[in-house]
Amino acid sequence: MVAPDIIPPPPGIYVPVPTFFKPASTSNGTSANAYSSATTPPPDLETQAAHSVYLAERGIRGLALLGSTGEAVHLTNEERKSILKACSEGLTKAGFPDYPIIAGTASNSIDEVVLQLEDAKEAGAQWGLVLAPGYFAGATRPNGVIAWYTAVADRSPIPIMIYHYPGVSNNVKLPPSVYHTLAPHPNIVGCKLSHGDASVHAQIALHPYVRANPLSFSTFTGLGQHLLPVMAVGCVGAIDGSAGFFPRTVVRLWTLAAKAEGLPSCFKTHEVVRRGSIGLWERGMSGISKDERKELRDLQYAVSSMEELVVTHGTVGIKEAISRLRKFGDVEGTRLPLMGGLPGGDVEWAKWAPVIDAVEEIETRLENNPGEKGKPALFSPTFKSDDEKAENGAPPAAK
C-alpha cells in the first residue's frame, strides 16, 4: 500500500507563484532603511495570500512557491518561511485546507536544502521541488547527481521532486537515466522539467517503472506551451507561469487534454490515498468529442502563442501580466539584479496585445460561464461524481 503522505502532488495545473514585494515608496524609516527597502523591498504577504486564494478559486490544483519565478535566490530563510506560512494560512481561512503547496529549493548544499525543506514542512508545504545542483555543471556527472538527490531525499521530512531547469542551473545535464535510477526512492515522487525536450519527457513518463507506479512518481512539465503533446506521452500536468494570470484557460486546456488521454481513470484520488484506501477513480471520462478536440487544439495554440511573453521576459513578464491583468502586485516589484517592468514599458506590452487579448477573451468567457464558475477542480478531494452522490443518497446536480 502507498504510504498516505508519500505520494506525488495530484495531477493538474500548478502555478509557480511569483514573490510579491512591497513598493519601495512605502518605506517610511530612516534614510538607511529607505535605501535598504529600495534595493531589497520586503515581501508583500497580504498580496501573496490573496493571489493564492484567487488561483485556488479558479481551479488551480496547487502552488509551487519559492521557485525560479518566486525569486527564491533573492530571499532569506526567514522570508521563505513567512511566505509559505502566509499562503498556507490564507488558503485555510478561505476554505482551502490542506491545499497542495510545493516549496522550492535552489541551494547546492545538501545541508542547506534539507534545512529549507524542514522549514517548508513547518510552514505548511507538503512537497519540496529541489533544483538540480549546477554550480559545477561542467564537472558534474550523472552518478554525482544521483548521489546528491539520494542524500537529500534520505533526510527530507517531506517528499521531494527533481527540478531540472537548465536555464538557471548552468545548463547541467540530467539524462533520463538519472530519473530512472531515482524514481524508485520512496521519498522522491516526481519531477518538473523546465525545458523543451519532449523526448526526455517521454523517456521519463513512459519508463516501465513510472508507468507501473503512477502513485509513486509523476512527471510534470514546466512549460504550458507544450502541455498537450507531453500529456500524450504520460505527463500528468504542468507547473506553468502563465496560469498565474490565465488560470481558467490553462486549467481548461489541462482538463480537455486529460479527458483526451483518459488520465483520470489511471489515478487514485488524493483523499482516498490519504485515507489508506486503494480505491481507483474507476469511472474515468467518456472520451472527447469532436468539438472538444477542436477546442483543445485551439486552446493549445492560444496558450502557446501567449506564452512567448514568458519565454521572452521570464519572471519580469509574469509579474507584469499579473499586475496589469489581475491587479496583484506592482510591475516594478522585483529584487536586484532583476529590474521590474518590461523593457520598453507600455510600448513593449502593446506588442503582445493581440495574443494577450485573445486569451483574455477565453479567460473572461470561462470566468463568466455559470456552468464552470465555482466548479471544483478535477481531483479535488471534495469533488464527487453524480454516481457517487447517488450512492450516498444525494440527488445528481441539475443539468
Short mmCIF file of C-alpha atoms in Angstrom, two decimals:
data_model
loop_
_atom_site.label_atom_id
_atom_site.label_comp_id
_atom_site.label_asym_id
_atom_site.label_seq_id
_atom_site.Cartn_x
_atom_site.Cartn_y
_atom_site.Cartn_z
CA MET A 1 0.00 0.00 0.00
CA VAL A 2 1.20 3.53 -0.78
CA ALA A 3 2.03 5.49 2.38
CA PRO A 4 -0.64 8.22 2.73
CA ASP A 5 1.85 11.07 2.93
CA ILE A 6 4.42 9.87 0.38
CA ILE A 7 2.65 10.36 -2.92
CA PRO A 8 3.15 12.81 -5.79
CA PRO A 9 1.18 16.03 -6.00
CA PRO A 10 -2.21 15.30 -7.60
CA PRO A 11 -2.37 15.67 -11.40
CA GLY A 12 -3.40 19.08 -12.71
CA ILE A 13 -2.21 22.63 -13.21
CA TYR A 14 0.06 24.25 -10.64
CA VAL A 15 1.29 27.83 -10.60
CA PRO A 16 4.93 28.73 -9.93
CA VAL A 17 3.91 31.76 -7.93
CA PRO A 18 5.98 34.94 -8.10
CA THR A 19 7.03 36.55 -4.85
CA PHE A 20 5.32 39.90 -4.42
CA PHE A 21 7.32 42.73 -2.88
CA LYS A 22 6.08 45.97 -1.42
CA PRO A 23 6.87 49.12 -3.43
CA ALA A 24 9.97 50.91 -2.15
CA SER A 25 7.92 54.09 -1.75
CA THR A 26 6.04 52.53 1.19
CA SER A 27 9.18 52.67 3.33
CA ASN A 28 8.97 55.39 6.00
CA GLY A 29 12.03 54.63 8.08
CA THR A 30 15.41 56.36 8.18
CA SER A 31 17.32 57.10 5.01
CA ALA A 32 19.37 53.96 5.54
CA ASN A 33 16.23 51.88 5.90
CA ALA A 34 14.70 53.57 2.88
CA TYR A 35 17.77 52.64 0.84
CA SER A 36 17.53 49.05 2.04
CA SER A 37 13.83 48.95 1.16
CA ALA A 38 14.54 50.31 -2.30
CA THR A 39 17.12 47.62 -3.04
CA THR A 40 15.57 44.73 -1.08
CA PRO A 41 11.86 45.56 -0.70
CA PRO A 42 10.07 43.37 1.86
CA PRO A 43 7.68 40.63 0.77
CA ASP A 44 4.05 41.68 0.45
CA LEU A 45 2.45 38.83 2.38
CA GLU A 46 -1.10 40.16 2.07
CA THR A 47 -0.92 40.21 -1.73
CA GLN A 48 0.83 36.84 -1.71
CA ALA A 49 -2.04 35.22 0.18
CA ALA A 50 -4.73 36.99 -1.84
CA HIS A 51 -3.26 35.84 -5.15
CA SER A 52 -3.03 32.27 -3.84
CA VAL A 53 -6.72 32.27 -2.94
CA TYR A 54 -7.59 33.79 -6.32
CA LEU A 55 -5.85 30.87 -8.04
CA ALA A 56 -7.41 28.21 -5.82
CA GLU A 57 -10.87 29.59 -6.54
CA ARG A 58 -10.27 29.16 -10.26
CA GLY A 59 -9.37 25.50 -10.31
CA ILE A 60 -5.59 25.67 -9.94
CA ARG A 61 -4.61 22.36 -8.37
CA GLY A 62 -1.79 23.67 -6.22
CA LEU A 63 1.03 26.17 -5.83
CA ALA A 64 4.78 25.97 -6.30
CA LEU A 65 6.23 28.64 -4.05
CA LEU A 66 9.83 29.82 -3.78
CA GLY A 67 10.90 28.51 -7.15
CA SER A 68 12.61 30.29 -10.02
CA THR A 69 9.59 32.51 -10.71
CA GLY A 70 9.38 33.14 -6.97
CA GLU A 71 12.90 34.66 -6.89
CA ALA A 72 13.86 32.15 -4.20
CA VAL A 73 17.54 33.01 -4.57
CA HIS A 74 16.72 36.59 -3.51
CA LEU A 75 15.08 35.57 -0.22
CA THR A 76 16.36 34.90 3.28
CA ASN A 77 15.30 31.73 5.07
CA GLU A 78 13.04 33.75 7.36
CA GLU A 79 11.36 35.36 4.37
CA ARG A 80 10.86 31.96 2.79
CA LYS A 81 9.08 30.69 5.89
CA SER A 82 6.90 33.79 6.18
CA ILE A 83 5.73 33.48 2.55
CA LEU A 84 4.86 29.80 2.91
CA LYS A 85 3.04 30.40 6.17
CA ALA A 86 1.08 33.38 4.81
CA CYS A 87 -0.14 31.40 1.81
CA SER A 88 -0.98 28.28 3.79
CA GLU A 89 -2.91 30.21 6.43
CA GLY A 90 -4.64 32.41 3.86
CA LEU A 91 -5.82 29.39 1.88
CA THR A 92 -7.10 27.66 5.01
CA LYS A 93 -9.06 30.74 6.07
CA ALA A 94 -10.57 30.94 2.58
CA GLY A 95 -11.85 27.37 2.76
CA PHE A 96 -8.92 25.52 1.17
CA PRO A 97 -7.38 23.47 4.00
CA ASP A 98 -4.58 21.09 3.03
CA TYR A 99 -4.29 22.83 -0.34
CA PRO A 100 -1.29 21.38 -2.22
CA ILE A 101 1.81 23.53 -1.68
CA ILE A 102 5.20 22.69 -3.17
CA ALA A 103 8.21 24.56 -1.78
CA GLY A 104 11.24 25.17 -3.97
CA THR A 105 14.91 24.97 -3.04
CA ALA A 106 17.84 26.29 -5.06
CA SER A 107 20.94 25.60 -2.99
CA ASN A 108 23.76 23.26 -3.98
CA SER A 109 24.46 22.43 -0.32
CA ILE A 110 22.76 19.25 0.84
CA ASP A 111 22.58 20.52 4.43
CA GLU A 112 21.06 23.83 3.33
CA VAL A 113 18.49 22.12 1.12
CA VAL A 114 17.44 19.82 3.97
CA LEU A 115 17.17 22.79 6.33
CA GLN A 116 14.94 24.60 3.84
CA LEU A 117 12.77 21.50 3.45
CA GLU A 118 12.43 21.22 7.23
CA ASP A 119 11.37 24.87 7.38
CA ALA A 120 8.96 24.31 4.49
CA LYS A 121 7.20 21.47 6.26
CA GLU A 122 6.87 23.53 9.43
CA ALA A 123 5.36 26.39 7.39
CA GLY A 124 2.75 24.21 5.67
CA ALA A 125 4.30 22.77 2.49
CA GLN A 126 3.66 19.11 1.64
CA TRP A 127 6.33 18.64 -1.06
CA GLY A 128 9.72 20.03 -1.99
CA LEU A 129 10.83 20.99 -5.50
CA VAL A 130 14.60 20.57 -5.45
CA LEU A 131 16.60 22.29 -8.18
CA ALA A 132 19.41 20.21 -9.64
CA PRO A 133 22.86 21.30 -8.42
CA GLY A 134 24.54 23.10 -11.28
CA TYR A 135 27.36 25.28 -9.95
CA PHE A 136 29.96 22.78 -11.16
CA ALA A 137 27.88 21.71 -14.15
CA GLY A 138 30.88 21.11 -16.38
CA ALA A 139 32.34 18.60 -13.93
CA THR A 140 29.05 17.10 -12.71
CA ARG A 141 28.38 13.50 -13.68
CA PRO A 142 25.08 11.57 -13.51
CA ASN A 143 26.29 9.37 -10.64
CA GLY A 144 27.12 12.50 -8.65
CA VAL A 145 23.64 13.93 -9.23
CA ILE A 146 22.06 10.62 -8.22
CA ALA A 147 24.10 10.52 -5.01
CA TRP A 148 23.21 14.17 -4.26
CA TYR A 149 19.45 13.68 -4.68
CA THR A 150 19.57 10.42 -2.72
CA ALA A 151 21.25 12.17 0.20
CA VAL A 152 18.63 14.94 0.16
CA ALA A 153 15.71 12.50 -0.12
CA ASP A 154 17.05 10.30 2.68
CA ARG A 155 16.94 13.26 5.08
CA SER A 156 13.99 15.30 3.81
CA PRO A 157 10.91 15.41 6.09
CA ILE A 158 8.64 15.80 3.05
CA PRO A 159 8.59 14.04 -0.34
CA ILE A 160 10.67 15.78 -2.99
CA MET A 161 10.52 16.30 -6.73
CA ILE A 162 13.50 16.61 -9.07
CA TYR A 163 13.58 20.05 -10.69
CA HIS A 164 15.54 20.35 -13.94
CA TYR A 165 15.71 23.89 -15.30
CA PRO A 166 18.93 24.13 -17.33
CA GLY A 167 18.46 27.88 -17.84
CA VAL A 168 19.06 28.67 -14.15
CA SER A 169 21.38 25.78 -13.24
CA ASN A 170 24.35 26.37 -15.54
CA ASN A 171 22.90 24.03 -18.17
CA VAL A 172 23.65 20.99 -16.03
CA LYS A 173 22.73 17.77 -17.82
CA LEU A 174 20.26 15.28 -16.32
CA PRO A 175 19.82 12.38 -18.74
CA PRO A 176 16.73 10.17 -18.40
CA SER A 177 18.83 7.50 -16.68
CA VAL A 178 19.10 9.79 -13.63
CA TYR A 179 15.32 9.80 -13.23
CA HIS A 180 15.07 6.06 -13.90
CA THR A 181 17.51 5.41 -11.05
CA LEU A 182 15.94 7.87 -8.60
CA ALA A 183 12.24 7.18 -9.27
CA PRO A 184 12.06 4.09 -7.01
CA HIS A 185 13.34 6.06 -4.00
CA PRO A 186 10.38 6.16 -1.59
CA ASN A 187 10.82 9.87 -0.86
CA ILE A 188 11.26 11.02 -4.49
CA VAL A 189 7.80 11.35 -6.02
CA GLY A 190 8.17 13.15 -9.32
CA CYS A 191 9.87 15.78 -11.41
CA LYS A 192 9.36 19.13 -13.08
CA LEU A 193 11.03 19.52 -16.46
CA SER A 194 11.51 23.15 -17.49
CA HIS A 195 12.93 22.58 -20.94
CA GLY A 196 11.52 21.84 -24.35
CA ASP A 197 12.93 18.38 -24.99
CA ALA A 198 9.76 16.33 -25.47
CA SER A 199 11.80 13.17 -25.99
CA VAL A 200 13.18 13.43 -22.45
CA HIS A 201 9.65 13.97 -21.12
CA ALA A 202 8.59 10.78 -22.90
CA GLN A 203 11.58 8.73 -21.76
CA ILE A 204 10.80 9.60 -18.14
CA ALA A 205 6.99 9.49 -18.11
CA LEU A 206 6.82 6.30 -20.20
CA HIS A 207 9.56 4.43 -18.35
CA PRO A 208 8.26 0.99 -17.26
CA TYR A 209 8.67 1.72 -13.54
CA VAL A 210 6.89 5.08 -13.77
CA ARG A 211 4.03 3.63 -15.83
CA ALA A 212 3.61 0.75 -13.39
CA ASN A 213 3.71 3.02 -10.31
CA PRO A 214 1.65 6.16 -11.06
CA LEU A 215 1.20 6.87 -7.35
CA SER A 216 4.94 6.77 -6.73
CA PHE A 217 6.35 9.09 -9.41
CA SER A 218 4.70 11.72 -11.63
CA THR A 219 6.15 13.84 -14.42
CA PHE A 220 5.16 17.50 -14.77
CA THR A 221 6.25 19.90 -17.47
CA GLY A 222 7.21 23.44 -16.59
CA LEU A 223 6.02 24.71 -19.96
CA GLY A 224 2.35 25.12 -20.78
CA GLN A 225 3.44 25.76 -24.38
CA HIS A 226 3.61 22.00 -24.96
CA LEU A 227 1.14 20.68 -22.39
CA LEU A 228 -1.00 18.77 -24.90
CA PRO A 229 1.86 16.89 -26.60
CA VAL A 230 3.65 15.94 -23.38
CA MET A 231 0.43 14.71 -21.77
CA ALA A 232 0.12 12.40 -24.76
CA VAL A 233 3.34 10.73 -23.59
CA GLY A 234 2.44 10.38 -19.93
CA CYS A 235 2.95 13.72 -18.19
CA VAL A 236 0.20 14.46 -15.67
CA GLY A 237 0.17 18.25 -15.65
CA ALA A 238 2.14 21.46 -15.69
CA ILE A 239 3.71 23.89 -13.25
CA ASP A 240 3.18 26.82 -15.57
CA GLY A 241 3.82 30.54 -15.13
CA SER A 242 1.04 31.84 -17.36
CA ALA A 243 -1.53 30.04 -15.21
CA GLY A 244 -0.80 32.74 -12.64
CA PHE A 245 -2.70 35.24 -14.78
CA PHE A 246 -4.81 32.99 -17.04
CA PRO A 247 -5.76 30.24 -14.56
CA ARG A 248 -9.10 29.16 -16.00
CA THR A 249 -7.74 28.96 -19.54
CA VAL A 250 -4.79 26.74 -18.63
CA VAL A 251 -6.97 24.58 -16.37
CA ARG A 252 -9.46 24.15 -19.23
CA LEU A 253 -6.60 23.14 -21.52
CA TRP A 254 -5.45 20.54 -19.00
CA THR A 255 -8.98 19.25 -18.38
CA LEU A 256 -9.56 18.59 -22.07
CA ALA A 257 -6.11 17.06 -22.52
CA ALA A 258 -6.70 14.80 -19.52
CA LYS A 259 -10.05 13.79 -20.95
CA ALA A 260 -8.49 13.03 -24.32
CA GLU A 261 -5.84 10.85 -22.69
CA GLY A 262 -8.19 9.14 -20.22
CA LEU A 263 -5.92 10.34 -17.42
CA PRO A 264 -8.42 10.27 -14.52
CA SER A 265 -9.01 6.53 -14.83
CA CYS A 266 -5.34 5.90 -14.07
CA PHE A 267 -5.09 7.65 -10.70
CA LYS A 268 -6.37 7.33 -7.18
CA THR A 269 -7.75 10.49 -5.66
CA HIS A 270 -5.58 12.32 -3.18
CA GLU A 271 -8.15 11.94 -0.41
CA VAL A 272 -8.59 8.20 -0.98
CA VAL A 273 -4.85 7.63 -0.72
CA ARG A 274 -4.64 9.67 2.47
CA ARG A 275 -7.37 7.50 4.00
CA GLY A 276 -5.18 4.49 3.25
CA SER A 277 -7.67 3.02 0.79
CA ILE A 278 -6.81 1.57 -2.59
CA GLY A 279 -9.95 2.51 -4.49
CA LEU A 280 -9.41 3.74 -8.04
CA TRP A 281 -11.22 6.54 -9.79
CA GLU A 282 -12.93 3.86 -11.82
CA ARG A 283 -15.38 5.83 -13.89
CA GLY A 284 -12.81 7.93 -15.69
CA MET A 285 -14.11 10.01 -18.59
CA SER A 286 -16.20 9.05 -21.52
CA GLY A 287 -13.81 10.31 -24.18
CA ILE A 288 -13.57 13.59 -26.00
CA SER A 289 -15.99 14.87 -28.60
CA LYS A 290 -15.10 16.37 -31.96
CA ASP A 291 -15.99 19.86 -30.72
CA GLU A 292 -13.91 19.38 -27.56
CA ARG A 293 -10.95 18.18 -29.59
CA LYS A 294 -11.14 21.33 -31.71
CA GLU A 295 -11.38 23.44 -28.55
CA LEU A 296 -8.40 21.61 -27.09
CA ARG A 297 -6.23 22.35 -30.10
CA ASP A 298 -7.42 25.95 -30.28
CA LEU A 299 -6.60 26.40 -26.60
CA GLN A 300 -3.13 24.93 -27.01
CA TYR A 301 -2.45 27.26 -29.92
CA ALA A 302 -3.64 30.28 -27.93
CA VAL A 303 -1.64 29.34 -24.83
CA SER A 304 1.50 28.53 -26.82
CA SER A 305 1.31 31.87 -28.65
CA MET A 306 0.67 33.84 -25.46
CA GLU A 307 3.44 32.14 -23.50
CA GLU A 308 6.07 33.59 -25.80
CA LEU A 309 5.73 36.56 -23.44
CA VAL A 310 7.03 34.35 -20.62
CA VAL A 311 9.74 32.87 -22.83
CA THR A 312 10.94 36.37 -23.73
CA HIS A 313 10.62 38.16 -20.38
CA GLY A 314 10.58 35.42 -17.74
CA THR A 315 9.69 36.36 -14.18
CA VAL A 316 9.51 40.05 -15.07
CA GLY A 317 6.96 39.30 -17.79
CA ILE A 318 4.87 37.13 -15.46
CA LYS A 319 4.77 39.86 -12.82
CA GLU A 320 3.88 42.44 -15.45
CA ALA A 321 0.96 40.35 -16.68
CA ILE A 322 -0.34 39.54 -13.18
CA SER A 323 -0.20 43.22 -12.23
CA ARG A 324 -1.77 44.57 -15.42
CA LEU A 325 -4.42 41.87 -15.89
CA ARG A 326 -5.27 40.76 -12.34
CA LYS A 327 -4.17 43.77 -10.27
CA PHE A 328 -1.94 41.80 -7.91
CA GLY A 329 1.43 43.28 -7.08
CA ASP A 330 3.48 46.02 -8.68
CA VAL A 331 5.17 45.73 -12.07
CA GLU A 332 8.39 47.03 -10.51
CA GLY A 333 8.18 44.64 -7.57
CA THR A 334 11.37 42.63 -8.06
CA ARG A 335 14.69 42.42 -6.27
CA LEU A 336 18.03 43.25 -7.80
CA PRO A 337 19.63 42.31 -10.09
CA LEU A 338 16.21 41.95 -11.74
CA MET A 339 14.76 45.26 -12.87
CA GLY A 340 10.99 45.41 -12.61
CA GLY A 341 8.81 46.29 -15.55
CA LEU A 342 9.10 45.22 -19.16
CA PRO A 343 11.92 46.91 -21.07
CA GLY A 344 10.07 49.49 -23.11
CA GLY A 345 7.07 49.65 -20.77
CA ASP A 346 3.72 50.29 -22.45
CA VAL A 347 5.24 50.11 -25.93
CA GLU A 348 6.58 46.60 -25.31
CA TRP A 349 3.33 45.48 -23.67
CA ALA A 350 1.37 46.73 -26.67
CA LYS A 351 3.38 44.40 -28.93
CA TRP A 352 1.88 41.46 -27.07
CA ALA A 353 -1.68 42.80 -27.09
CA PRO A 354 -3.03 40.55 -29.89
CA VAL A 355 -2.09 37.26 -28.21
CA ILE A 356 -2.84 38.53 -24.69
CA ASP A 357 -6.26 39.85 -25.73
CA ALA A 358 -7.12 36.58 -27.47
CA VAL A 359 -6.51 34.57 -24.31
CA GLU A 360 -8.16 37.21 -22.11
CA GLU A 361 -11.32 36.73 -24.15
CA ILE A 362 -11.18 32.99 -23.40
CA GLU A 363 -10.49 33.65 -19.71
CA THR A 364 -13.42 36.04 -19.46
CA ARG A 365 -15.75 33.56 -21.10
CA LEU A 366 -14.73 30.83 -18.69
CA GLU A 367 -14.97 33.21 -15.74
CA ASN A 368 -18.50 34.23 -16.66
CA ASN A 369 -19.77 30.80 -17.66
CA PRO A 370 -22.19 29.73 -14.91
CA GLY A 371 -21.53 26.10 -15.76
CA GLU A 372 -17.83 26.46 -14.97
CA LYS A 373 -17.73 29.09 -12.26
CA GLY A 374 -17.25 27.59 -8.85
CA LYS A 375 -16.94 24.06 -10.17
CA PRO A 376 -14.44 22.03 -8.11
CA ALA A 377 -11.21 21.23 -9.87
CA LEU A 378 -10.80 17.70 -11.14
CA PHE A 379 -9.16 15.50 -8.49
CA SER A 380 -10.25 17.92 -5.76
CA PRO A 381 -10.67 15.98 -2.50
CA THR A 382 -14.21 17.40 -2.27
CA PHE A 383 -15.25 16.51 -5.82
CA LYS A 384 -17.78 13.71 -6.24
CA SER A 385 -19.39 12.41 -9.39
CA ASP A 386 -23.16 12.24 -9.74
CA ASP A 387 -22.96 8.46 -9.38
CA GLU A 388 -21.11 8.80 -6.09
CA LYS A 389 -23.64 11.34 -4.84
CA ALA A 390 -26.48 9.00 -5.74
CA GLU A 391 -24.79 6.20 -3.82
CA ASN A 392 -24.83 8.46 -0.76
CA GLY A 393 -28.49 9.35 -1.19
CA ALA A 394 -27.96 12.79 -2.72
CA PRO A 395 -29.67 13.80 -5.96
CA PRO A 396 -27.46 14.43 -9.01
CA ALA A 397 -26.64 18.00 -9.95
CA ALA A 398 -29.10 19.75 -12.25
CA LYS A 399 -28.02 19.64 -15.88
#
